Coordinates of C-alpha atoms and ligand atoms in Angstrom, one line a residue:
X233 CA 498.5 139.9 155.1
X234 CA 498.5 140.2 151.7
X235 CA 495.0 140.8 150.7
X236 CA 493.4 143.6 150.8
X237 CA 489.7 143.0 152.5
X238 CA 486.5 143.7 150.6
X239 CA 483.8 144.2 153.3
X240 CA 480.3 144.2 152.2
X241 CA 479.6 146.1 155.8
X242 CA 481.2 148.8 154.4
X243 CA 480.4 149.0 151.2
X244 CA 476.2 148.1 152.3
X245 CA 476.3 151.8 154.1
X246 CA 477.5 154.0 150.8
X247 CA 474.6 151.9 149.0
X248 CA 471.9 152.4 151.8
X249 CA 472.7 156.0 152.3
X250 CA 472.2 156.2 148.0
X251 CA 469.2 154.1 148.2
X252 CA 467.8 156.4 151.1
X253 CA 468.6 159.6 149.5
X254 CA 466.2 157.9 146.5
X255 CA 463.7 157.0 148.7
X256 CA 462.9 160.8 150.2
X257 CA 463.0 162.0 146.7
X258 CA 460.6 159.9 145.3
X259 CA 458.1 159.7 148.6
X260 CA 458.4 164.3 147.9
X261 CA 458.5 164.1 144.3
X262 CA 455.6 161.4 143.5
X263 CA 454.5 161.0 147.4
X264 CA 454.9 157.3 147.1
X265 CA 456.7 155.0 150.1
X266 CA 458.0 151.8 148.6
X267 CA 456.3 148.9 150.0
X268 CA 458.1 145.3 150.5
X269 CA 456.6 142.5 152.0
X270 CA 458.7 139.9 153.6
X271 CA 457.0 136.1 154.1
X272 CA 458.4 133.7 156.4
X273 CA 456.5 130.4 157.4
X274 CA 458.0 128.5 160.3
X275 CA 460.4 129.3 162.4
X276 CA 463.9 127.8 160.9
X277 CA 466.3 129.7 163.2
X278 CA 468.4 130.9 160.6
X279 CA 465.4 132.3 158.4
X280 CA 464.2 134.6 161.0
X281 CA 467.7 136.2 161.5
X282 CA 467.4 136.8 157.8
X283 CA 464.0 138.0 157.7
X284 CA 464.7 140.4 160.6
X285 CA 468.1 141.7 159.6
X286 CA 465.8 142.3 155.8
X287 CA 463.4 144.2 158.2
X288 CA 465.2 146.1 160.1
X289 CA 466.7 147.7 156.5
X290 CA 463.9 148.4 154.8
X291 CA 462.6 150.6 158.0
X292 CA 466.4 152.3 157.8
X293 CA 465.9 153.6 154.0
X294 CA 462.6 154.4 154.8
X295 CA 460.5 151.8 152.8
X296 CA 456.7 150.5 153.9
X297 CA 457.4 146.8 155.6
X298 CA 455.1 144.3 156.1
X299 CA 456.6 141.3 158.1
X300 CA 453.8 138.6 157.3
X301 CA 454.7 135.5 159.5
X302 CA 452.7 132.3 159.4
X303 CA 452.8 129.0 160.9
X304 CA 454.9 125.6 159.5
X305 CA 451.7 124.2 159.4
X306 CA 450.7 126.7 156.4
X307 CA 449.3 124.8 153.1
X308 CA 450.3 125.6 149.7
X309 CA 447.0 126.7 148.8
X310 CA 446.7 129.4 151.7
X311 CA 450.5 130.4 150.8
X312 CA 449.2 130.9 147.4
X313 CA 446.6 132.9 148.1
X314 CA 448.3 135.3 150.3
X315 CA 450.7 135.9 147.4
X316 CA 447.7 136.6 145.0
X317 CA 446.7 139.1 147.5
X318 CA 450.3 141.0 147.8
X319 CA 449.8 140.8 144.1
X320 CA 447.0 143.2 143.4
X321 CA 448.1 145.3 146.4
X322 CA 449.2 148.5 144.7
X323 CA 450.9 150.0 147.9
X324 CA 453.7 146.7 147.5
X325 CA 456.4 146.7 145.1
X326 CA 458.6 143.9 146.0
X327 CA 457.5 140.3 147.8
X328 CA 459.6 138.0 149.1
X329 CA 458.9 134.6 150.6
X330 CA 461.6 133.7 152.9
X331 CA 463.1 130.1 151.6
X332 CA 463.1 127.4 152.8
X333 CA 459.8 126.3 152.8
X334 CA 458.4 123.6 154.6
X335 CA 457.9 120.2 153.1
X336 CA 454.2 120.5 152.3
X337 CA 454.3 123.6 150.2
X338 CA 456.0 123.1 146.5
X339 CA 458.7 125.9 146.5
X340 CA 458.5 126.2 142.2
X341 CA 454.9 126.6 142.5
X342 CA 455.3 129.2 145.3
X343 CA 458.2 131.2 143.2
X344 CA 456.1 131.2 139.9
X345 CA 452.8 132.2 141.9
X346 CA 454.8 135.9 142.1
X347 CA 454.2 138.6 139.9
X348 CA 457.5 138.8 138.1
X349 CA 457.3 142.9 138.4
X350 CA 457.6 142.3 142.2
X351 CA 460.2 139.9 142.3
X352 CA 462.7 141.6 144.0
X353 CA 464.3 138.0 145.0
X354 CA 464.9 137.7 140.7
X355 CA 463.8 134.0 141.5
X356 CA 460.7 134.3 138.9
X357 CA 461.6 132.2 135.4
X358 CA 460.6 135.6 133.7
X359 CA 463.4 137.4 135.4
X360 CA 465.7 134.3 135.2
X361 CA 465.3 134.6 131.4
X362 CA 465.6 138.2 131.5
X363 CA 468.9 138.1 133.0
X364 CA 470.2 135.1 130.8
X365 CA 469.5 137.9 128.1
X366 CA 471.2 140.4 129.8
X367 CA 471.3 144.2 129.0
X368 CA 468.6 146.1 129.6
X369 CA 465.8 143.5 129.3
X370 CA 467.1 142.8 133.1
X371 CA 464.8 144.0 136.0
X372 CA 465.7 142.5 139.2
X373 CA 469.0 140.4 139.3
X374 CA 469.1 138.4 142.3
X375 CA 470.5 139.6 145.1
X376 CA 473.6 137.5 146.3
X377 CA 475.1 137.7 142.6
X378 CA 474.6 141.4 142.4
X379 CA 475.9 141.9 145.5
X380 CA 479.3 140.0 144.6
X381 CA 479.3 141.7 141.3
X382 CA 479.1 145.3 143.2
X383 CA 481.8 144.4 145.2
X384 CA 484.4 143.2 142.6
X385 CA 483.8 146.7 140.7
X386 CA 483.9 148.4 143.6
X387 CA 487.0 147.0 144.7
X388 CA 488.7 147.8 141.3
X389 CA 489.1 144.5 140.1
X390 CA 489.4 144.3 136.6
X391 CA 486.7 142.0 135.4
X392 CA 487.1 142.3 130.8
X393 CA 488.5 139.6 130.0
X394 CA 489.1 137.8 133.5
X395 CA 489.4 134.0 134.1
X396 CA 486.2 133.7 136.4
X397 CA 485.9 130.2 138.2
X398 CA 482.2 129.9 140.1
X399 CA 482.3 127.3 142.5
X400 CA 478.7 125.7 142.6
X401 CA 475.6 125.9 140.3
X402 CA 473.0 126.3 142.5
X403 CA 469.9 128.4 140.7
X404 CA 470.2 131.5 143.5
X405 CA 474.3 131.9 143.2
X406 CA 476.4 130.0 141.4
X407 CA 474.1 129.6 137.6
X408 CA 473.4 133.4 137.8
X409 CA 476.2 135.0 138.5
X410 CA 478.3 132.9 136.1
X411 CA 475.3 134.1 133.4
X412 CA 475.8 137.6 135.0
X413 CA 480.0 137.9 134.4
X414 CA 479.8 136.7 130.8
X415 CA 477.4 139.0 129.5
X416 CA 478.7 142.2 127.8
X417 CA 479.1 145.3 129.9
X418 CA 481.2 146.8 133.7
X419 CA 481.7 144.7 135.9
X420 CA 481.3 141.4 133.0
X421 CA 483.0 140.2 130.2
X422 CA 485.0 137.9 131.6
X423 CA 485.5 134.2 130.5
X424 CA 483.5 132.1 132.5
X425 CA 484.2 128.6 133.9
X426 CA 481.7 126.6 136.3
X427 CA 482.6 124.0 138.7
X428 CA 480.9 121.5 140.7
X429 CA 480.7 118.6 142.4
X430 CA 481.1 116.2 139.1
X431 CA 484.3 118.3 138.0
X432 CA 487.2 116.5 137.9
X433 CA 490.6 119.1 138.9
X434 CA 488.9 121.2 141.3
X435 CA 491.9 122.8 142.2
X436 CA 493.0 123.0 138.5
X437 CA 490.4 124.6 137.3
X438 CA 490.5 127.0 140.7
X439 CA 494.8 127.8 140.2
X440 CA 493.6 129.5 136.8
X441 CA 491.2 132.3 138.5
X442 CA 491.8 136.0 138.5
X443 CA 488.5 136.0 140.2
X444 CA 487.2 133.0 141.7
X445 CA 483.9 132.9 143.1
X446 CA 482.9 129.9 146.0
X447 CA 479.4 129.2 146.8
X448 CA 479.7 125.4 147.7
X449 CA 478.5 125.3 151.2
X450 CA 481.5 123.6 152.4
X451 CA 483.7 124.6 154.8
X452 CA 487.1 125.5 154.0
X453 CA 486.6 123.6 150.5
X454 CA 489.5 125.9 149.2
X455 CA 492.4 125.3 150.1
X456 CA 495.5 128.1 149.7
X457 CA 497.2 126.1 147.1
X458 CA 494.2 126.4 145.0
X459 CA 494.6 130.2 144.6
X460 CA 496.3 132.0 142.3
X461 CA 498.8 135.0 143.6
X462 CA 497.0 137.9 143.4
X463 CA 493.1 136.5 142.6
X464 CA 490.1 138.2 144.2
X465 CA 488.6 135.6 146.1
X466 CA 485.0 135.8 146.9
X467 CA 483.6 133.7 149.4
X468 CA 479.9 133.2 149.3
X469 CA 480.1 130.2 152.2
X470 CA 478.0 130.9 155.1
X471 CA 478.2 127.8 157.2
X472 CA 477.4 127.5 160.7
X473 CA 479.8 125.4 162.6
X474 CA 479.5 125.6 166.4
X475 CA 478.2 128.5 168.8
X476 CA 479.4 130.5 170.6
X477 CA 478.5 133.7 173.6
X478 CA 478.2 137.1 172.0
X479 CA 480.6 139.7 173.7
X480 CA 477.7 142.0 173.1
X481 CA 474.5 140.9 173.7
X482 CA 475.6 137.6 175.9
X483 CA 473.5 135.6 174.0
X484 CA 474.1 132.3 172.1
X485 CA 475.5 132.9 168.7
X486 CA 476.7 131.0 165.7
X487 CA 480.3 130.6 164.9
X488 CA 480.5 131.1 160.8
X489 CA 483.2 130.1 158.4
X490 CA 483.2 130.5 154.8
X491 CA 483.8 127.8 151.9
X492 CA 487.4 129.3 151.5
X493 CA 490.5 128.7 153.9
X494 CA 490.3 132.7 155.0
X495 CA 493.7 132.6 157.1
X496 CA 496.1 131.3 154.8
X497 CA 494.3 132.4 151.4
X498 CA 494.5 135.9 152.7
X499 CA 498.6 135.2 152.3
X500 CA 498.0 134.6 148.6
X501 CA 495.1 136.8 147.3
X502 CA 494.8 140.0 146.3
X503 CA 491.6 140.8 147.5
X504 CA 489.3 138.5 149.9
X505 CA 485.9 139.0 151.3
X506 CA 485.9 137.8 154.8
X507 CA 483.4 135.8 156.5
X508 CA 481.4 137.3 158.0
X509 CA 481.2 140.7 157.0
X510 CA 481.5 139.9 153.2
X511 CA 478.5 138.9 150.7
X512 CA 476.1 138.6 153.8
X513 CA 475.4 141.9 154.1
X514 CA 475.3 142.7 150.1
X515 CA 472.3 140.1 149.9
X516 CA 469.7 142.0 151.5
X517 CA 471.2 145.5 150.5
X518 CA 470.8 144.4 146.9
X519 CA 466.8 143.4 148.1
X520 CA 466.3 147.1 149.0
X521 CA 468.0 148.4 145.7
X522 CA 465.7 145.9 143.7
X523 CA 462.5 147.3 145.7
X524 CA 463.6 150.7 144.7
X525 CA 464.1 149.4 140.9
X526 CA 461.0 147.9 141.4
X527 CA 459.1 151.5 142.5
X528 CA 461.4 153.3 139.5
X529 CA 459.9 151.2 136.6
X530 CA 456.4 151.4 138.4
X531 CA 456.6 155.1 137.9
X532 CA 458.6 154.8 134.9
X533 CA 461.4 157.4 136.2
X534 CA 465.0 154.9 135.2
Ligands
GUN733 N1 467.0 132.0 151.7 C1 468.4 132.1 151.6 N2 468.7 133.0 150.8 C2 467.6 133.6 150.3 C3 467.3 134.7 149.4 O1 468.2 135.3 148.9 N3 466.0 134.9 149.2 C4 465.0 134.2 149.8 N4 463.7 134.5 149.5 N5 465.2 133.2 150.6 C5 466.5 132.9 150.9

């Protein structure tokens, strides 16, 4: 193999262990316990895995968690109103409502009803205009794209000046992070290219990346002749395609495979994030570093 692997699980535990150390000093220093609320309506399998897994971390860095779970039936009014009460609660810093929503409730409604101070998802149009500024008028940048971006600088991989290909424009990866490695500033400056499904020379487009970044949603989209020797090759593609028994637990799991060819590409790249065990786990550790932004500028100690 040629590659060498960037693994979000290993890079998520140097960040926890930092976020944790934050955590004690504040809750000593200021006695305040970050508080996140997670909300999930319904019970889309893959949603609760999430929500769990987003659980489970907040009680390991030692944040407040509130897991508020309520029915599909749920109307947009009642979701609304439970959001206006995580609002004025001053023991929460961060909310998140667990997407998707079901088909009675209007999900832009739902993501503007947040106060954009809590938004530790960085789905607010408040914070998706602060990050299109960039610089310090950025609070919470969401979390997949900041989790991809921690990973190329903490791989080394030299991003001034890079030919950066985003595969996808969807609002939570593929718009912001393109937004995110053009601004000025580590881990940026790179010349940004976005592709999609109207593009025309996918794989052109794709052959020219020193970094390219795939968040299409479809399975082994890239193929190895797409890469360029030596790229870093993230791949955002989380796509269930059969299940399988866990070793472990014996229970029925998903079998996941990414949007890139992993095998061969790993023959060609120069760094690859595998799937699983890549950007997964950066998501939600970027949620708990937002929460703890979110306590910081509360107290006004960044
Ligand atoms: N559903 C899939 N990804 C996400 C995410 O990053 N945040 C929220 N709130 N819902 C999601």
């Amino acid at each position: 193999m040629a590659a060498k692997l960037i693994k979000g699980t290993e890079i998520r535990e140097k960040i926890l262990e930092e976020i944790e150390a934050e955590v004690a000093e504040i809750k000593e220093k200021h006695g305040v316990v970050p508080g996140l609320v997670t909300i999930l309506v319904g019970e889309n399998p893959a949603s609760i895995s999430y929500v769990t897994l987003k659980i489970k971390t907040a009680h390991r860095v030692g944040f407040h968690e509130i897991q508020d779970t309520q029915s599909e039936d749920l109307s947009e009014e009642a979701l609304l109103a439970l959001i206006d009460k995580y609002n004025k609660d001053d023991a929460i810093h961060g909310i998140l409502v667990q997407l998707p929503l079901p088909k009675q409730i209007n999900e832009k409604k739902v993501l503007n009803a947040i106060d954009p101070d809590k938004d530790v998802d960085g789905f607010h149009p408040v914070n998706v205009g602060r990050l299109m500024i960039g610089g310090d008028e950025v609070k919470f940048p969401p979390c997949t794209p900041a989790g991809i971006q921690e990973m190329i600088v903490r791989a080394g991989v030299e991003t001034k000046g890079a030919e950066v290909v985003v595969v996808g424009r969807s609002n939570i990866v593929g718009k912001p992070i393109a937004n995110m490695m053009l601004q000025k500033g580590v881990g940026a400056n790179s010349t940004v290219t976005v592709v999609h499904t109207g593009t025309k020379e996918l794989a052109g487009h794709c052959q020219r990346a020193d970094i390219l970044i795939v968040a299409a949603g479809v399975p082994g989209l890239v193929k190895p002749e797409w890469i360029k020797p030596g790229a870093c090759v993230i791949d955002v593609g989380v796509n269930r395609i059969g299940e399988k028994i866990s070793e472990k637990t014996g229970k029925k799991i998903a079998i996941l495979s990414g949007d890139v060819d992993f095998d061969a590409a790993k023959e060609i790249a120069g760094y690859i994030t595998p799937v699983p065990g890549g950007v997964g786990p950066m998501t939600i550790t970027m949620l708990m570093k937002n929460t703890l932004k979110s306590v910081k500028f509360r107290l006004g100690i960044n």
